[in-house]
Tab-separated table of C-alpha atoms and ligand atoms in Angstrom:
chain	number	residue	atom	x	y	z
G	238	MET	CA	18.395	-29.176	14.271
G	239	ILE	CA	14.577	-29.182	14.131
G	240	SER	CA	12.403	-26.307	12.915
G	241	VAL	CA	8.847	-26.098	14.228
G	242	ILE	CA	6.736	-23.768	12.086
G	243	LEU	CA	3.625	-22.256	13.650
G	244	PRO	CA	1.317	-20.550	11.132
G	245	THR	CA	-1.010	-18.190	12.974
G	246	TYR	CA	-3.968	-15.979	12.382
G	247	ASN	CA	-5.634	-14.636	15.535
G	248	GLU	CA	-4.170	-17.137	17.976
G	249	ALA	CA	-3.440	-14.663	20.792
G	250	GLY	CA	-5.250	-16.897	23.290
G	251	ASN	CA	-3.052	-19.903	22.450
G	252	ILE	CA	0.294	-18.843	21.064
G	253	VAL	CA	2.368	-18.210	24.207
G	254	ASP	CA	1.237	-21.371	26.010
G	255	LEU	CA	1.681	-23.400	22.816
G	256	ILE	CA	5.231	-22.166	22.197
G	257	VAL	CA	6.203	-22.944	25.794
G	258	ALA	CA	4.564	-26.395	25.599
G	259	ILE	CA	6.412	-27.213	22.357
G	260	HIS	CA	9.710	-25.926	23.747
G	261	GLU	CA	9.286	-28.195	26.769
G	262	ALA	CA	8.145	-31.219	24.719
G	263	VAL	CA	10.980	-31.201	22.174
G	264	SER	CA	14.334	-32.248	23.589
G	265	HIS	CA	16.199	-32.034	20.246
G	266	PRO	CA	17.986	-28.775	19.438
G	267	HIS	CA	15.228	-26.717	17.864
G	268	GLU	CA	13.939	-23.405	16.661
G	269	ILE	CA	10.279	-22.365	16.776
G	270	LEU	CA	9.252	-20.108	13.930
G	271	VAL	CA	5.930	-18.284	14.234
G	272	VAL	CA	4.640	-17.110	10.845
G	273	ASP	CA	1.837	-14.702	11.635
G	274	ASP	CA	-0.324	-12.985	9.052
G	275	ASN	CA	-0.305	-9.724	11.014
G	276	SER	CA	-3.206	-10.915	13.177
G	277	PRO	CA	-5.297	-8.032	14.484
G	278	ASP	CA	-5.511	-9.729	17.914
G	279	GLY	CA	-1.825	-9.153	18.660
G	280	THR	CA	-0.434	-12.680	18.109
G	281	SER	CA	2.806	-11.169	16.728
G	282	ARG	CA	3.128	-8.757	19.644
G	283	LEU	CA	2.782	-11.560	22.204
G	284	THR	CA	5.326	-13.667	20.320
G	285	GLN	CA	7.759	-10.754	20.180
G	286	GLN	CA	7.345	-10.202	23.925
G	287	LEU	CA	8.180	-13.867	24.515
G	288	ILE	CA	11.267	-13.550	22.290
G	289	ASP	CA	12.349	-10.449	24.227
G	290	SER	CA	11.872	-12.259	27.553
G	291	GLY	CA	14.491	-14.830	26.497
G	292	ARG	CA	12.324	-17.603	27.957
G	293	VAL	CA	12.384	-19.638	24.753
G	294	PRO	CA	15.773	-19.625	23.018
G	295	GLY	CA	15.468	-20.207	19.276
G	296	LEU	CA	12.054	-18.562	19.023
G	297	ARG	CA	11.674	-16.536	15.817
G	298	LEU	CA	8.872	-14.424	14.383
G	299	GLU	CA	7.983	-13.653	10.788
G	300	THR	CA	5.077	-11.249	10.441
G	301	ARG	CA	3.608	-11.210	6.946
G	302	THR	CA	1.715	-8.076	6.025
G	303	THR	CA	0.531	-8.917	2.500
G	304	ASP	CA	-0.941	-11.861	0.650
G	305	ARG	CA	-2.461	-13.575	3.693
G	306	GLY	CA	-2.889	-17.341	3.610
G	307	LEU	CA	-2.201	-20.569	5.486
G	308	ARG	CA	-0.332	-22.378	2.705
G	309	LYS	CA	1.777	-19.318	1.865
G	310	SER	CA	2.682	-18.871	5.539
G	311	ILE	CA	3.797	-22.485	5.912
G	312	TRP	CA	5.875	-22.233	2.731
G	313	ARG	CA	7.471	-19.031	4.013
G	314	GLY	CA	8.327	-20.920	7.215
G	315	ILE	CA	9.920	-23.732	5.207
G	316	GLU	CA	11.990	-21.179	3.275
G	317	LEU	CA	13.210	-19.601	6.520
G	318	ALA	CA	13.718	-22.862	8.424
G	319	LYS	CA	17.275	-23.730	9.398
G	320	GLY	CA	16.492	-27.292	10.483
G	321	ASP	CA	17.030	-30.536	8.587
G	322	ILE	CA	13.602	-31.678	9.770
G	323	VAL	CA	10.640	-29.343	9.517
G	324	VAL	CA	7.526	-29.718	11.663
G	325	TRP	CA	4.307	-27.767	11.430
G	326	MET	CA	0.961	-27.901	13.173
G	327	ASP	CA	-2.167	-25.890	13.993
G	328	CYS	CA	-1.828	-23.389	16.815
G	329	ASP	CA	-5.078	-23.988	18.663
G	330	PHE	CA	-3.929	-26.938	20.847
G	331	SER	CA	-5.937	-29.370	18.703
G	332	MET	CA	-2.647	-31.155	18.042
G	333	PRO	CA	-0.796	-32.240	21.202
G	334	PRO	CA	2.833	-31.022	21.404
G	335	ALA	CA	3.650	-34.342	23.135
G	336	VAL	CA	3.251	-36.123	19.770
G	337	ILE	CA	6.017	-34.059	18.109
G	338	PRO	CA	8.878	-36.212	19.537
G	339	GLN	CA	7.160	-39.332	18.141
G	340	LEU	CA	6.992	-37.747	14.670
G	341	LEU	CA	10.631	-36.676	14.922
G	342	SER	CA	11.856	-40.107	15.986
G	343	LYS	CA	10.222	-41.652	12.892
G	344	VAL	CA	12.019	-39.217	10.567
G	345	GLU	CA	15.261	-39.897	12.424
G	346	GLU	CA	14.598	-43.620	11.945
G	347	GLY	CA	14.597	-43.027	8.196
G	348	TYR	CA	11.091	-42.048	7.100
G	349	ASP	CA	10.933	-38.935	4.910
G	350	ILE	CA	7.551	-37.932	6.312
G	351	ALA	CA	5.751	-38.624	9.608
G	352	VAL	CA	2.142	-37.467	9.782
G	353	GLY	CA	0.001	-37.029	12.885
G	354	SER	CA	-3.147	-38.930	11.963
G	355	ARG	CA	-6.682	-38.946	13.322
G	356	PHE	CA	-7.720	-41.895	11.197
G	357	VAL	CA	-5.329	-44.690	12.147
G	358	ARG	CA	-5.863	-46.950	15.158
G	359	GLY	CA	-5.368	-44.958	18.352
G	360	GLY	CA	-6.196	-41.619	16.742
G	361	SER	CA	-9.523	-39.823	16.705
G	362	GLN	CA	-11.391	-36.801	15.490
G	363	LYS	CA	-12.197	-34.108	18.019
G	364	GLU	CA	-15.541	-34.190	19.752
G	365	HIS	CA	-18.102	-31.615	18.859
G	366	GLY	CA	-17.974	-28.732	21.307
G	367	GLU	CA	-18.825	-25.101	21.717
G	368	GLY	CA	-17.712	-23.069	18.712
G	369	GLU	CA	-16.891	-26.226	16.720
G	370	SER	CA	-19.003	-27.001	13.700
G	371	GLN	CA	-20.390	-30.548	13.898
G	372	ILE	CA	-20.905	-30.565	10.153
G	373	ALA	CA	-17.245	-29.579	9.574
G	374	ILE	CA	-16.049	-32.500	11.731
G	375	LEU	CA	-18.338	-34.947	9.911
G	376	LEU	CA	-17.446	-33.620	6.446
G	377	SER	CA	-13.740	-33.877	7.245
G	378	SER	CA	-14.131	-37.605	8.118
G	379	VAL	CA	-16.212	-38.315	5.004
G	380	LEU	CA	-13.846	-36.326	2.791
G	381	ASN	CA	-10.895	-38.373	4.011
G	382	VAL	CA	-12.626	-41.642	3.090
G	383	ILE	CA	-13.348	-40.231	-0.391
G	384	LEU	CA	-9.730	-39.085	-0.730
G	385	ARG	CA	-8.446	-42.538	0.215
G	386	VAL	CA	-10.669	-44.188	-2.387
G	387	PHE	CA	-9.688	-41.786	-5.189
G	388	LEU	CA	-6.021	-41.265	-4.290
G	389	HIS	CA	-3.939	-43.775	-2.317
G	390	PHE	CA	-5.881	-46.068	0.030
G	391	GLY	CA	-2.887	-46.800	2.247
G	392	PHE	CA	-2.794	-43.237	3.543
G	393	HIS	CA	-5.498	-42.105	5.961
G	394	ASP	CA	-5.358	-38.438	7.005
G	395	TYR	CA	-5.132	-36.269	3.884
G	396	THR	CA	-6.172	-33.137	5.780
G	397	SER	CA	-3.986	-33.596	8.862
G	398	GLY	CA	-1.717	-30.537	8.809
G	399	PHE	CA	0.402	-32.080	11.614
G	400	ILE	CA	3.666	-33.302	10.180
G	401	ALA	CA	7.420	-33.745	10.414
G	402	VAL	CA	9.238	-33.764	7.058
G	403	ARG	CA	12.843	-34.177	6.034
G	404	ARG	CA	13.625	-30.773	4.553
G	405	SER	CA	15.185	-32.293	1.430
G	406	VAL	CA	11.680	-33.423	0.344
G	407	PHE	CA	11.032	-29.785	-0.528
G	408	SER	CA	13.687	-29.868	-3.214
G	409	GLN	CA	11.109	-31.847	-5.206
G	410	ILE	CA	7.773	-30.659	-3.887
G	411	ARG	CA	6.454	-27.149	-3.417
G	412	LEU	CA	3.270	-26.532	-1.439
G	413	LYS	CA	0.379	-25.561	-3.672
G	414	GLY	CA	-3.126	-24.314	-3.063
G	415	ASP	CA	-4.804	-21.832	-0.829
G	416	TYR	CA	-5.798	-23.453	2.462
G	417	GLY	CA	-5.754	-27.030	3.787
G	418	GLU	CA	-5.953	-28.611	0.334
G	419	TYR	CA	-2.174	-28.074	0.015
G	420	PHE	CA	-1.798	-31.113	2.330
G	421	ILE	CA	-3.692	-33.435	-0.033
G	422	ASP	CA	-1.597	-32.250	-2.974
G	423	MET	CA	1.687	-32.531	-1.054
G	424	MET	CA	1.025	-36.000	0.369
G	425	PHE	CA	-0.227	-37.501	-2.872
G	426	ARG	CA	2.748	-36.205	-4.843
G	427	ALA	CA	5.119	-37.405	-2.097
G	428	ILE	CA	3.540	-40.863	-2.358
G	429	LEU	CA	3.872	-40.848	-6.174
G	430	LEU	CA	7.506	-39.803	-5.781
G	431	LYS	CA	7.959	-42.798	-3.447
G	432	HIS	CA	8.933	-40.817	-0.386
G	433	SER	CA	8.572	-43.033	2.669
G	434	TYR	CA	5.906	-42.050	5.149
G	435	ILE	CA	4.286	-43.224	8.357
G	436	GLU	CA	1.182	-42.100	10.221
G	437	ILE	CA	1.304	-41.686	13.983
G	438	PRO	CA	-2.061	-41.615	15.760
G	439	TYR	CA	-3.124	-38.583	17.711
G	440	VAL	CA	-6.326	-37.609	19.458
G	441	CYS	CA	-7.525	-34.300	18.063
G	442	GLU	CA	-8.618	-31.926	20.802
G	443	LYS	CA	-11.070	-29.068	20.744
G	444	ARG	CA	-9.627	-25.646	19.939
G	445	ARG	CA	-8.527	-24.171	23.296
G	446	ALA	CA	-9.149	-20.459	22.584
G	447	GLY	CA	-10.228	-18.299	19.644
G	448	VAL	CA	-12.321	-19.259	16.639
G	449	SER	CA	-11.954	-21.654	13.699
G	450	LYS	CA	-10.679	-20.264	10.405
G	451	THR	CA	-11.682	-23.321	8.358
G	452	ALA	CA	-15.335	-23.300	9.251
G	453	PRO	CA	-16.368	-20.008	10.869
G	454	ASN	CA	-19.655	-20.397	8.981
G	455	ILE	CA	-21.282	-22.727	6.449
G	456	ARG	CA	-20.483	-20.444	3.467
G	457	VAL	CA	-16.715	-20.480	4.156
G	458	LEU	CA	-16.874	-24.228	4.858
G	459	LEU	CA	-18.505	-24.924	1.475
G	460	LYS	CA	-16.094	-22.597	-0.337
G	461	ARG	CA	-13.154	-24.457	1.171
G	462	GLY	CA	-14.849	-27.856	0.612
G	463	VAL	CA	-15.132	-27.243	-3.145
G	464	LYS	CA	-11.362	-26.658	-3.345
G	465	TYR	CA	-10.668	-29.864	-1.401
G	466	VAL	CA	-12.790	-31.895	-3.833
G	467	TRP	CA	-11.274	-30.080	-6.841
G	468	VAL	CA	-7.814	-31.285	-5.759
G	469	ILE	CA	-8.984	-34.891	-6.323
G	470	GLY	CA	-9.382	-34.081	-10.038
G	471	VAL	CA	-6.026	-32.299	-10.181
G	472	MET	CA	-4.373	-35.289	-8.492
G	473	GLN	CA	-5.873	-37.723	-11.013
G	474	GLY	CA	-4.268	-35.556	-13.713
G	475	ILE	CA	-0.928	-35.750	-11.905
G	476	ARG	CA	-1.241	-39.536	-11.544
G	477	LEU	CA	-1.893	-39.790	-15.286
G	478	ARG	CA	1.068	-37.547	-16.077
G	479	ALA	CA	3.290	-39.693	-13.851
G	480	LEU	CA	2.051	-42.855	-15.599
G	481	CYS	CA	2.902	-41.264	-18.957
G	482	GLY	CA	6.419	-40.567	-17.699
G	483	PHE	CA	6.074	-36.803	-17.209
G	484	ARG	CA	7.960	-35.126	-14.336
G	485	ILE	CA	5.927	-34.530	-11.193
G	486	THR	CA	8.650	-32.677	-9.316
G	487	ASP	CA	8.404	-28.894	-9.132
G	488	PRO	CA	11.038	-26.874	-10.953
G	489	ASP	CA	10.456	-24.028	-8.503
G	490	ALA	CA	10.828	-26.140	-5.338
G	491	LEU	CA	13.395	-25.199	-2.692
G	492	ARG	CA	17.096	-25.381	-3.409
G	493	VAL	CA	17.791	-27.371	-0.275
G	494	ARG	CA	21.146	-26.610	1.286
O	613	LIG	N1	-0.523	-17.495	8.881
O	613	LIG	C1	-1.783	-17.886	8.743
O	613	LIG	N2	-2.272	-18.871	9.525
O	613	LIG	C2	-3.562	-19.216	9.373
O	613	LIG	C3	-4.430	-18.606	8.438
O	613	LIG	N3	-5.652	-19.181	8.541
O	613	LIG	C4	-5.546	-20.108	9.513
O	613	LIG	N4	-4.304	-20.120	10.032
O	613	LIG	C5	-3.770	-20.995	11.070
O	613	LIG	O1	-3.926	-22.313	10.614
O	613	LIG	C6	-4.182	-23.189	11.692
O	613	LIG	C7	-5.474	-23.947	11.421
O	613	LIG	O2	-6.579	-23.059	11.553
O	613	LIG	P1	-7.899	-23.498	12.326
O	613	LIG	O3	-8.808	-22.349	12.424
O	613	LIG	O4	-7.540	-24.178	13.604
O	613	LIG	O5	-8.456	-24.498	11.288
O	613	LIG	P2	-8.869	-26.000	11.468
O	613	LIG	O6	-8.148	-26.640	12.598
O	613	LIG	O7	-8.778	-26.641	10.143
O	613	LIG	O8	-10.356	-25.786	11.789
O	613	LIG	P3	-11.086	-26.111	13.143
O	613	LIG	O9	-11.020	-27.589	13.242
O	613	LIG	O10	-12.435	-25.609	12.906
O	613	LIG	O11	-10.314	-25.428	14.238
O	613	LIG	C8	-4.212	-22.318	12.936
O	613	LIG	O12	-2.935	-22.319	13.524
O	613	LIG	C9	-4.544	-20.936	12.368
O	613	LIG	O13	-4.118	-19.877	13.180
O	613	LIG	C10	-3.889	-17.573	7.613
O	613	LIG	O14	-4.542	-16.992	6.760
O	613	LIG	N5	-2.569	-17.264	7.804
O	614	LIG	MG1	-8.072	-26.068	14.446
């Protein structure tokens, strides 16, 4: 059983088509779990209508009404997931549903983690388009080079957010942080804990509908950017702790069934 978690905030223009595309792309038995932060644009309502239509068996909806946040929504999805492999991705069609089966087959082959990557051969960053911040795209590429240098050079896409993970990994690691920096933290600790991983290339597409939450304007972009860089320092501390023999697993991680 596979659980696909879709964290959403104002994705009304994408969510129905995305759910249907994922349902058609994934041939394994699966559930699709939309975790919506009570989006004012009606993302939850559209998802509920799709559930009621019966078109997508295994579609579930969790609407969160307090404590909004991307990382918290993904973690909530992991808590609710019934699958042995958990997948999550952005809900703006930047990540092609057709890549999900490739990620899943790698976890089935034995890898703990399969990451959709823009920075391995065959993958690429999205092109700059209307409503997309050119500076955000450039900063994301530069940031990933910096992260490779300061963390683990063998891993390439520390801000991917497109992933299939064996659920048991979350008995050791809890997601931490506010926004996309949780991915840096999670991957680096997984690498330190010697979980096996592989990166699968994907071509990042432009957001199909709606607006970006990472970089709606330069102020938000910088605010988020500071947190991403801050994680590098935190990770160096974790590396040092690991070298000194301290535990790097989380006592409050999931009790995996
Ligand atoms: N539940 C929940 N989901 C969120 C929140 N913020 C963003 N998301 C979702 O997280 C995913 C990534 O958001 P995007 O706006 O596409 O961010 P991004 O891809 O990093 O930025 P762009 O490249 O500019 O699109 C999307 O599925 C959003 O709907 C939030 O506060 N709560
Ligand atoms: Mg996006």
